[in-house]
JSON list of C-alpha atoms in Angstrom, two decimals:
[
{"chain": "J", "resi": 1, "resn": "LYS", "atom": "CA", "xyz": [-0.12, 0.23, -0.06]},
{"chain": "J", "resi": 2, "resn": "ALA", "atom": "CA", "xyz": [2.59, 2.17, 0.70]},
{"chain": "J", "resi": 3, "resn": "LEU", "atom": "CA", "xyz": [4.27, 1.81, -1.96]},
{"chain": "J", "resi": 4, "resn": "SER", "atom": "CA", "xyz": [1.03, 2.59, -4.42]},
{"chain": "J", "resi": 5, "resn": "GLY", "atom": "CA", "xyz": [0.99, 5.50, -2.26]},
{"chain": "J", "resi": 6, "resn": "TRP", "atom": "CA", "xyz": [3.94, 6.93, -3.19]},
{"chain": "J", "resi": 7, "resn": "MET", "atom": "CA", "xyz": [3.56, 6.34, -6.64]},
{"chain": "J", "resi": 8, "resn": "SER", "atom": "CA", "xyz": [0.22, 8.11, -7.08]},
{"chain": "J", "resi": 9, "resn": "ASP", "atom": "CA", "xyz": [2.16, 11.76, -5.97]},
{"chain": "J", "resi": 10, "resn": "LYS", "atom": "CA", "xyz": [6.23, 10.93, -7.00]},
{"chain": "J", "resi": 11, "resn": "SER", "atom": "CA", "xyz": [7.86, 13.02, -8.25]},
{"chain": "J", "resi": 12, "resn": "LEU", "atom": "CA", "xyz": [10.61, 12.39, -11.80]},
{"chain": "J", "resi": 13, "resn": "ASP", "atom": "CA", "xyz": [12.34, 15.42, -11.05]},
{"chain": "J", "resi": 14, "resn": "GLN", "atom": "CA", "xyz": [13.59, 14.34, -7.14]},
{"chain": "J", "resi": 15, "resn": "PRO", "atom": "CA", "xyz": [15.24, 11.44, -5.35]},
{"chain": "J", "resi": 16, "resn": "HIS", "atom": "CA", "xyz": [13.93, 8.42, -5.40]},
{"chain": "J", "resi": 17, "resn": "ALA", "atom": "CA", "xyz": [14.23, 7.97, -1.33]},
{"chain": "J", "resi": 18, "resn": "ALA", "atom": "CA", "xyz": [11.44, 6.01, -0.77]},
{"chain": "J", "resi": 19, "resn": "LEU", "atom": "CA", "xyz": [12.06, 3.29, -3.91]},
{"chain": "J", "resi": 20, "resn": "GLN", "atom": "CA", "xyz": [15.71, 3.34, -2.35]},
{"chain": "J", "resi": 21, "resn": "LEU", "atom": "CA", "xyz": [14.36, 2.33, 0.90]},
{"chain": "J", "resi": 22, "resn": "ILE", "atom": "CA", "xyz": [12.84, -0.63, -0.84]},
{"chain": "J", "resi": 23, "resn": "ARG", "atom": "CA", "xyz": [15.65, -1.81, -2.06]},
{"chain": "J", "resi": 24, "resn": "VAL", "atom": "CA", "xyz": [17.56, -1.82, 1.35]},
{"chain": "J", "resi": 25, "resn": "LEU", "atom": "CA", "xyz": [15.07, -3.87, 3.06]},
{"chain": "J", "resi": 26, "resn": "VAL", "atom": "CA", "xyz": [14.54, -6.76, 0.40]},
{"chain": "J", "resi": 27, "resn": "HIS", "atom": "CA", "xyz": [17.62, -7.05, 0.52]},
{"chain": "J", "resi": 28, "resn": "ALA", "atom": "CA", "xyz": [18.65, -7.29, 4.16]},
{"chain": "J", "resi": 29, "resn": "PRO", "atom": "CA", "xyz": [18.87, -11.12, 5.17]},
{"chain": "J", "resi": 30, "resn": "ALA", "atom": "CA", "xyz": [16.44, -10.17, 8.40]},
{"chain": "J", "resi": 31, "resn": "ALA", "atom": "CA", "xyz": [13.41, -8.58, 6.35]},
{"chain": "J", "resi": 32, "resn": "GLN", "atom": "CA", "xyz": [13.39, -11.47, 3.47]},
{"chain": "J", "resi": 33, "resn": "ARG", "atom": "CA", "xyz": [12.70, -13.99, 5.96]},
{"chain": "J", "resi": 34, "resn": "MET", "atom": "CA", "xyz": [10.02, -11.70, 7.09]},
{"chain": "J", "resi": 35, "resn": "LEU", "atom": "CA", "xyz": [8.93, -10.38, 3.62]},
{"chain": "J", "resi": 36, "resn": "ALA", "atom": "CA", "xyz": [8.34, -13.68, 2.43]},
{"chain": "J", "resi": 37, "resn": "ASN", "atom": "CA", "xyz": [6.22, -14.95, 4.61]},
{"chain": "J", "resi": 38, "resn": "LEU", "atom": "CA", "xyz": [3.44, -11.47, 3.58]},
{"chain": "J", "resi": 39, "resn": "ASP", "atom": "CA", "xyz": [1.12, -12.41, 1.03]},
{"chain": "J", "resi": 40, "resn": "VAL", "atom": "CA", "xyz": [1.98, -9.70, -0.86]},
{"chain": "J", "resi": 41, "resn": "VAL", "atom": "CA", "xyz": [5.07, -11.22, -1.41]},
{"chain": "J", "resi": 42, "resn": "ALA", "atom": "CA", "xyz": [4.59, -14.79, -1.36]},
{"chain": "J", "resi": 43, "resn": "ASP", "atom": "CA", "xyz": [1.73, -14.61, -3.90]},
{"chain": "J", "resi": 44, "resn": "GLY", "atom": "CA", "xyz": [3.65, -11.71, -6.13]},
{"chain": "J", "resi": 45, "resn": "SER", "atom": "CA", "xyz": [1.19, -8.85, -5.72]},
{"chain": "J", "resi": 46, "resn": "ALA", "atom": "CA", "xyz": [4.43, -6.55, -4.53]},
{"chain": "J", "resi": 47, "resn": "ALA", "atom": "CA", "xyz": [6.01, -7.88, -8.00]},
{"chain": "J", "resi": 48, "resn": "VAL", "atom": "CA", "xyz": [3.29, -6.33, -9.60]},
{"chain": "J", "resi": 49, "resn": "VAL", "atom": "CA", "xyz": [2.85, -3.04, -7.91]},
{"chain": "J", "resi": 50, "resn": "MET", "atom": "CA", "xyz": [7.20, -2.74, -8.32]},
{"chain": "J", "resi": 51, "resn": "LEU", "atom": "CA", "xyz": [6.34, -3.49, -12.20]},
{"chain": "J", "resi": 52, "resn": "GLU", "atom": "CA", "xyz": [3.49, -1.28, -12.16]},
{"chain": "J", "resi": 53, "resn": "LEU", "atom": "CA", "xyz": [6.04, 1.58, -10.62]},
{"chain": "J", "resi": 54, "resn": "LEU", "atom": "CA", "xyz": [8.74, 0.66, -13.56]},
{"chain": "J", "resi": 55, "resn": "LEU", "atom": "CA", "xyz": [6.77, 1.12, -16.21]},
{"chain": "J", "resi": 56, "resn": "THR", "atom": "CA", "xyz": [5.45, 4.29, -15.62]},
{"chain": "J", "resi": 57, "resn": "ALA", "atom": "CA", "xyz": [8.71, 5.53, -15.82]},
{"chain": "J", "resi": 58, "resn": "PRO", "atom": "CA", "xyz": [11.09, 4.37, -19.07]},
{"chain": "J", "resi": 59, "resn": "GLY", "atom": "CA", "xyz": [14.29, 5.78, -19.05]},
{"chain": "J", "resi": 60, "resn": "VAL", "atom": "CA", "xyz": [14.60, 7.57, -15.34]},
{"chain": "J", "resi": 61, "resn": "VAL", "atom": "CA", "xyz": [17.71, 5.47, -14.18]},
{"chain": "J", "resi": 62, "resn": "PRO", "atom": "CA", "xyz": [17.63, 5.89, -10.76]},
{"chain": "J", "resi": 63, "resn": "LEU", "atom": "CA", "xyz": [13.88, 4.44, -10.14]},
{"chain": "J", "resi": 64, "resn": "GLN", "atom": "CA", "xyz": [15.09, 1.95, -12.74]},
{"chain": "J", "resi": 65, "resn": "ARG", "atom": "CA", "xyz": [18.21, 0.99, -10.77]},
{"chain": "J", "resi": 66, "resn": "SER", "atom": "CA", "xyz": [16.34, 0.45, -7.50]},
{"chain": "J", "resi": 67, "resn": "GLY", "atom": "CA", "xyz": [13.46, -0.41, -8.84]},
{"chain": "J", "resi": 68, "resn": "LEU", "atom": "CA", "xyz": [15.13, -3.41, -11.04]},
{"chain": "J", "resi": 69, "resn": "ALA", "atom": "CA", "xyz": [17.21, -4.56, -7.97]},
{"chain": "J", "resi": 70, "resn": "SER", "atom": "CA", "xyz": [13.56, -4.57, -6.08]},
{"chain": "J", "resi": 71, "resn": "LEU", "atom": "CA", "xyz": [11.78, -6.56, -8.80]},
{"chain": "J", "resi": 72, "resn": "TRP", "atom": "CA", "xyz": [14.20, -9.13, -8.89]},
{"chain": "J", "resi": 73, "resn": "ALA", "atom": "CA", "xyz": [14.38, -9.31, -5.23]},
{"chain": "J", "resi": 74, "resn": "LEU", "atom": "CA", "xyz": [10.95, -9.73, -5.21]},
{"chain": "J", "resi": 75, "resn": "ILE", "atom": "CA", "xyz": [10.75, -11.93, -7.54]},
{"chain": "J", "resi": 76, "resn": "HIS", "atom": "CA", "xyz": [13.31, -14.86, -5.81]},
{"chain": "J", "resi": 77, "resn": "LEU", "atom": "CA", "xyz": [11.04, -13.91, -2.94]},
{"chain": "J", "resi": 78, "resn": "ALA", "atom": "CA", "xyz": [7.85, -15.34, -3.77]},
{"chain": "J", "resi": 79, "resn": "GLY", "atom": "CA", "xyz": [9.70, -18.35, -5.73]},
{"chain": "J", "resi": 80, "resn": "PRO", "atom": "CA", "xyz": [8.47, -19.94, -8.63]},
{"chain": "J", "resi": 81, "resn": "LYS", "atom": "CA", "xyz": [5.72, -22.18, -7.14]},
{"chain": "J", "resi": 82, "resn": "SER", "atom": "CA", "xyz": [3.62, -18.97, -6.63]},
{"chain": "J", "resi": 83, "resn": "GLY", "atom": "CA", "xyz": [3.15, -17.89, -10.25]},
{"chain": "J", "resi": 84, "resn": "VAL", "atom": "CA", "xyz": [4.75, -15.08, -10.07]},
{"chain": "J", "resi": 85, "resn": "ALA", "atom": "CA", "xyz": [6.34, -15.15, -12.87]},
{"chain": "J", "resi": 86, "resn": "GLU", "atom": "CA", "xyz": [3.24, -15.47, -14.99]},
{"chain": "J", "resi": 87, "resn": "LYS", "atom": "CA", "xyz": [1.79, -13.18, -13.52]},
{"chain": "J", "resi": 88, "resn": "LEU", "atom": "CA", "xyz": [4.61, -10.66, -14.81]},
{"chain": "J", "resi": 89, "resn": "LEU", "atom": "CA", "xyz": [4.81, -12.06, -17.82]},
{"chain": "J", "resi": 90, "resn": "ASP", "atom": "CA", "xyz": [1.24, -11.27, -18.44]},
{"chain": "J", "resi": 91, "resn": "ALA", "atom": "CA", "xyz": [1.43, -7.77, -17.08]},
{"chain": "J", "resi": 92, "resn": "GLY", "atom": "CA", "xyz": [4.32, -7.24, -19.74]},
{"chain": "J", "resi": 93, "resn": "ILE", "atom": "CA", "xyz": [7.59, -7.51, -17.86]},
{"chain": "J", "resi": 94, "resn": "PHE", "atom": "CA", "xyz": [9.48, -8.46, -20.72]},
{"chain": "J", "resi": 95, "resn": "GLU", "atom": "CA", "xyz": [8.19, -6.10, -23.09]},
{"chain": "J", "resi": 96, "resn": "HIS", "atom": "CA", "xyz": [9.46, -3.96, -20.72]},
{"chain": "J", "resi": 97, "resn": "LEU", "atom": "CA", "xyz": [12.85, -5.19, -19.85]},
{"chain": "J", "resi": 98, "resn": "GLU", "atom": "CA", "xyz": [13.56, -5.12, -23.48]},
{"chain": "J", "resi": 99, "resn": "ASP", "atom": "CA", "xyz": [12.56, -1.26, -23.96]},
{"chain": "J", "resi": 100, "resn": "GLU", "atom": "CA", "xyz": [14.20, -0.63, -20.81]},
{"chain": "J", "resi": 101, "resn": "LEU", "atom": "CA", "xyz": [17.39, -1.89, -22.06]},
{"chain": "J", "resi": 102, "resn": "GLU", "atom": "CA", "xyz": [17.59, 0.15, -25.14]},
{"chain": "J", "resi": 103, "resn": "ASP", "atom": "CA", "xyz": [16.56, 3.28, -23.25]},
{"chain": "J", "resi": 104, "resn": "SER", "atom": "CA", "xyz": [19.14, 2.73, -20.67]},
{"chain": "J", "resi": 105, "resn": "HIS", "atom": "CA", "xyz": [21.71, 0.38, -21.86]},
{"chain": "J", "resi": 106, "resn": "ALA", "atom": "CA", "xyz": [24.97, 2.83, -21.09]},
{"chain": "J", "resi": 107, "resn": "ASP", "atom": "CA", "xyz": [24.21, 2.15, -17.13]},
{"chain": "J", "resi": 108, "resn": "GLU", "atom": "CA", "xyz": [25.63, -0.73, -15.80]},
{"chain": "J", "resi": 109, "resn": "ALA", "atom": "CA", "xyz": [22.83, -1.50, -12.81]},
{"chain": "J", "resi": 110, "resn": "VAL", "atom": "CA", "xyz": [19.95, -1.27, -15.11]},
{"chain": "J", "resi": 111, "resn": "ALA", "atom": "CA", "xyz": [21.58, -3.51, -17.20]},
{"chain": "J", "resi": 112, "resn": "HIS", "atom": "CA", "xyz": [22.74, -6.24, -14.76]},
{"chain": "J", "resi": 113, "resn": "GLY", "atom": "CA", "xyz": [19.03, -5.19, -13.19]},
{"chain": "J", "resi": 114, "resn": "ILE", "atom": "CA", "xyz": [17.35, -6.55, -16.29]},
{"chain": "J", "resi": 115, "resn": "GLY", "atom": "CA", "xyz": [19.13, -9.45, -16.80]},
{"chain": "J", "resi": 116, "resn": "GLY", "atom": "CA", "xyz": [19.07, -10.53, -13.55]},
{"chain": "J", "resi": 117, "resn": "CYS", "atom": "CA", "xyz": [15.02, -10.19, -13.56]},
{"chain": "J", "resi": 118, "resn": "VAL", "atom": "CA", "xyz": [15.03, -12.08, -16.69]},
{"chain": "J", "resi": 119, "resn": "MET", "atom": "CA", "xyz": [16.73, -14.92, -15.31]},
{"chain": "J", "resi": 120, "resn": "GLN", "atom": "CA", "xyz": [14.92, -15.05, -12.00]},
{"chain": "J", "resi": 121, "resn": "LEU", "atom": "CA", "xyz": [11.53, -15.15, -13.52]},
{"chain": "J", "resi": 122, "resn": "ALA", "atom": "CA", "xyz": [12.93, -18.73, -15.20]},
{"chain": "J", "resi": 123, "resn": "LYS", "atom": "CA", "xyz": [14.65, -20.38, -12.28]},
{"chain": "J", "resi": 124, "resn": "GLY", "atom": "CA", "xyz": [12.67, -22.95, -10.95]},
{"chain": "J", "resi": 125, "resn": "ASP", "atom": "CA", "xyz": [9.37, -22.21, -13.59]},
{"chain": "J", "resi": 126, "resn": "VAL", "atom": "CA", "xyz": [8.99, -24.55, -16.71]},
{"chain": "J", "resi": 127, "resn": "ARG", "atom": "CA", "xyz": [6.51, -22.36, -18.56]},
{"chain": "J", "resi": 128, "resn": "ALA", "atom": "CA", "xyz": [8.01, -19.28, -17.67]},
{"chain": "J", "resi": 129, "resn": "GLN", "atom": "CA", "xyz": [11.25, -20.87, -18.74]},
{"chain": "J", "resi": 130, "resn": "THR", "atom": "CA", "xyz": [9.30, -21.78, -22.51]},
{"chain": "J", "resi": 131, "resn": "ARG", "atom": "CA", "xyz": [7.66, -18.41, -22.77]},
{"chain": "J", "resi": 132, "resn": "LEU", "atom": "CA", "xyz": [10.85, -16.57, -21.75]},
{"chain": "J", "resi": 133, "resn": "THR", "atom": "CA", "xyz": [12.62, -18.85, -24.62]},
{"chain": "J", "resi": 134, "resn": "GLU", "atom": "CA", "xyz": [9.77, -18.09, -26.98]},
{"chain": "J", "resi": 135, "resn": "LEU", "atom": "CA", "xyz": [9.99, -13.74, -26.46]},
{"chain": "J", "resi": 136, "resn": "GLY", "atom": "CA", "xyz": [14.05, -14.03, -27.05]},
{"chain": "J", "resi": 137, "resn": "ALA", "atom": "CA", "xyz": [15.11, -14.03, -23.67]},
{"chain": "J", "resi": 138, "resn": "GLN", "atom": "CA", "xyz": [18.48, -15.75, -23.51]},
{"chain": "J", "resi": 139, "resn": "ALA", "atom": "CA", "xyz": [19.64, -13.67, -26.54]},
{"chain": "J", "resi": 140, "resn": "LEU", "atom": "CA", "xyz": [18.34, -10.15, -24.25]},
{"chain": "J", "resi": 141, "resn": "VAL", "atom": "CA", "xyz": [20.59, -11.41, -22.10]},
{"chain": "J", "resi": 142, "resn": "SER", "atom": "CA", "xyz": [23.28, -12.52, -24.00]},
{"chain": "J", "resi": 143, "resn": "LYS", "atom": "CA", "xyz": [23.18, -8.66, -25.29]},
{"chain": "J", "resi": 144, "resn": "ILE", "atom": "CA", "xyz": [23.89, -7.35, -21.77]},
{"chain": "J", "resi": 145, "resn": "PHE", "atom": "CA", "xyz": [26.45, -9.70, -20.36]},
{"chain": "J", "resi": 146, "resn": "ASP", "atom": "CA", "xyz": [28.58, -8.81, -24.09]},
{"chain": "J", "resi": 147, "resn": "GLU", "atom": "CA", "xyz": [28.16, -5.10, -23.03]},
{"chain": "J", "resi": 148, "resn": "HIS", "atom": "CA", "xyz": [28.34, -5.52, -19.57]},
{"chain": "J", "resi": 149, "resn": "PRO", "atom": "CA", "xyz": [30.15, -8.38, -18.36]},
{"chain": "J", "resi": 150, "resn": "ARG", "atom": "CA", "xyz": [29.86, -9.89, -14.98]},
{"chain": "J", "resi": 151, "resn": "ARG", "atom": "CA", "xyz": [31.83, -13.33, -13.86]},
{"chain": "J", "resi": 152, "resn": "ASP", "atom": "CA", "xyz": [29.48, -14.06, -11.17]},
{"chain": "J", "resi": 153, "resn": "LEU", "atom": "CA", "xyz": [26.79, -14.95, -13.83]},
{"chain": "J", "resi": 154, "resn": "PRO", "atom": "CA", "xyz": [25.79, -18.50, -15.67]},
{"chain": "J", "resi": 155, "resn": "ARG", "atom": "CA", "xyz": [26.01, -18.08, -18.95]},
{"chain": "J", "resi": 156, "resn": "THR", "atom": "CA", "xyz": [25.32, -21.48, -20.12]},
{"chain": "J", "resi": 157, "resn": "PHE", "atom": "CA", "xyz": [21.40, -20.72, -20.68]},
{"chain": "J", "resi": 158, "resn": "LEU", "atom": "CA", "xyz": [23.05, -18.43, -23.77]},
{"chain": "J", "resi": 159, "resn": "GLU", "atom": "CA", "xyz": [23.58, -20.66, -25.91]},
{"chain": "J", "resi": 160, "resn": "PRO", "atom": "CA", "xyz": [20.64, -21.77, -28.38]},
{"chain": "J", "resi": 161, "resn": "SER", "atom": "CA", "xyz": [21.56, -25.28, -28.19]},
{"chain": "J", "resi": 162, "resn": "ARG", "atom": "CA", "xyz": [21.21, -25.59, -24.72]},
{"chain": "J", "resi": 163, "resn": "VAL", "atom": "CA", "xyz": [18.29, -23.33, -23.38]},
{"chain": "J", "resi": 164, "resn": "ALA", "atom": "CA", "xyz": [16.93, -26.42, -21.81]},
{"chain": "J", "resi": 165, "resn": "GLN", "atom": "CA", "xyz": [19.70, -27.33, -20.18]},
{"chain": "J", "resi": 166, "resn": "GLY", "atom": "CA", "xyz": [20.84, -23.50, -18.90]},
{"chain": "J", "resi": 167, "resn": "TRP", "atom": "CA", "xyz": [17.69, -22.75, -17.84]},
{"chain": "J", "resi": 168, "resn": "GLU", "atom": "CA", "xyz": [17.92, -25.99, -15.10]},
{"chain": "J", "resi": 169, "resn": "VAL", "atom": "CA", "xyz": [21.58, -24.49, -14.51]},
{"chain": "J", "resi": 170, "resn": "ILE", "atom": "CA", "xyz": [19.90, -21.61, -13.40]},
{"chain": "J", "resi": 171, "resn": "SER", "atom": "CA", "xyz": [17.36, -22.94, -11.12]},
{"chain": "J", "resi": 172, "resn": "ARG", "atom": "CA", "xyz": [20.55, -25.81, -9.52]},
{"chain": "J", "resi": 173, "resn": "ARG", "atom": "CA", "xyz": [22.57, -22.88, -8.65]},
{"chain": "J", "resi": 174, "resn": "ASP", "atom": "CA", "xyz": [19.92, -21.48, -6.66]},
{"chain": "J", "resi": 175, "resn": "ARG", "atom": "CA", "xyz": [19.27, -24.56, -4.93]},
{"chain": "J", "resi": 176, "resn": "ALA", "atom": "CA", "xyz": [22.48, -24.90, -4.14]}
]
């Protein structure tokens, strides 16, 4: 509710302190344990609200940085069995991520947030993996890795002949 309220009267000319606070909270281990048990997080509602916020401000780099990092964490907290990936895909997340890479591709934090969200959507959710594959997710993440390399993220799933195996690599990595 607080995020929805903040969205209604936010100013895109001001620092995004509220969103930065949310980002800190969803990444704090103690807060994550509590947040994962909240219905609005567990059922994916908080992630959908975060996406709605991101959709209102394409190309606003400070907002997209914090918002994508927070969305990535919210998808993780909801987990693959929650159906959050399907809800977000239905709400247009992939299209937003593609557009946002163009709007702010020079910003490394936004690019990594986009890649992280895509991989988190795919992790452990076969239906989401199928949809993401059909949408061209591997090409999007490959482009991000090419422009902004990271050694700590798996690249296996980027090879078209190994798509299914690659999505499974992501799933196994999180279980370890």
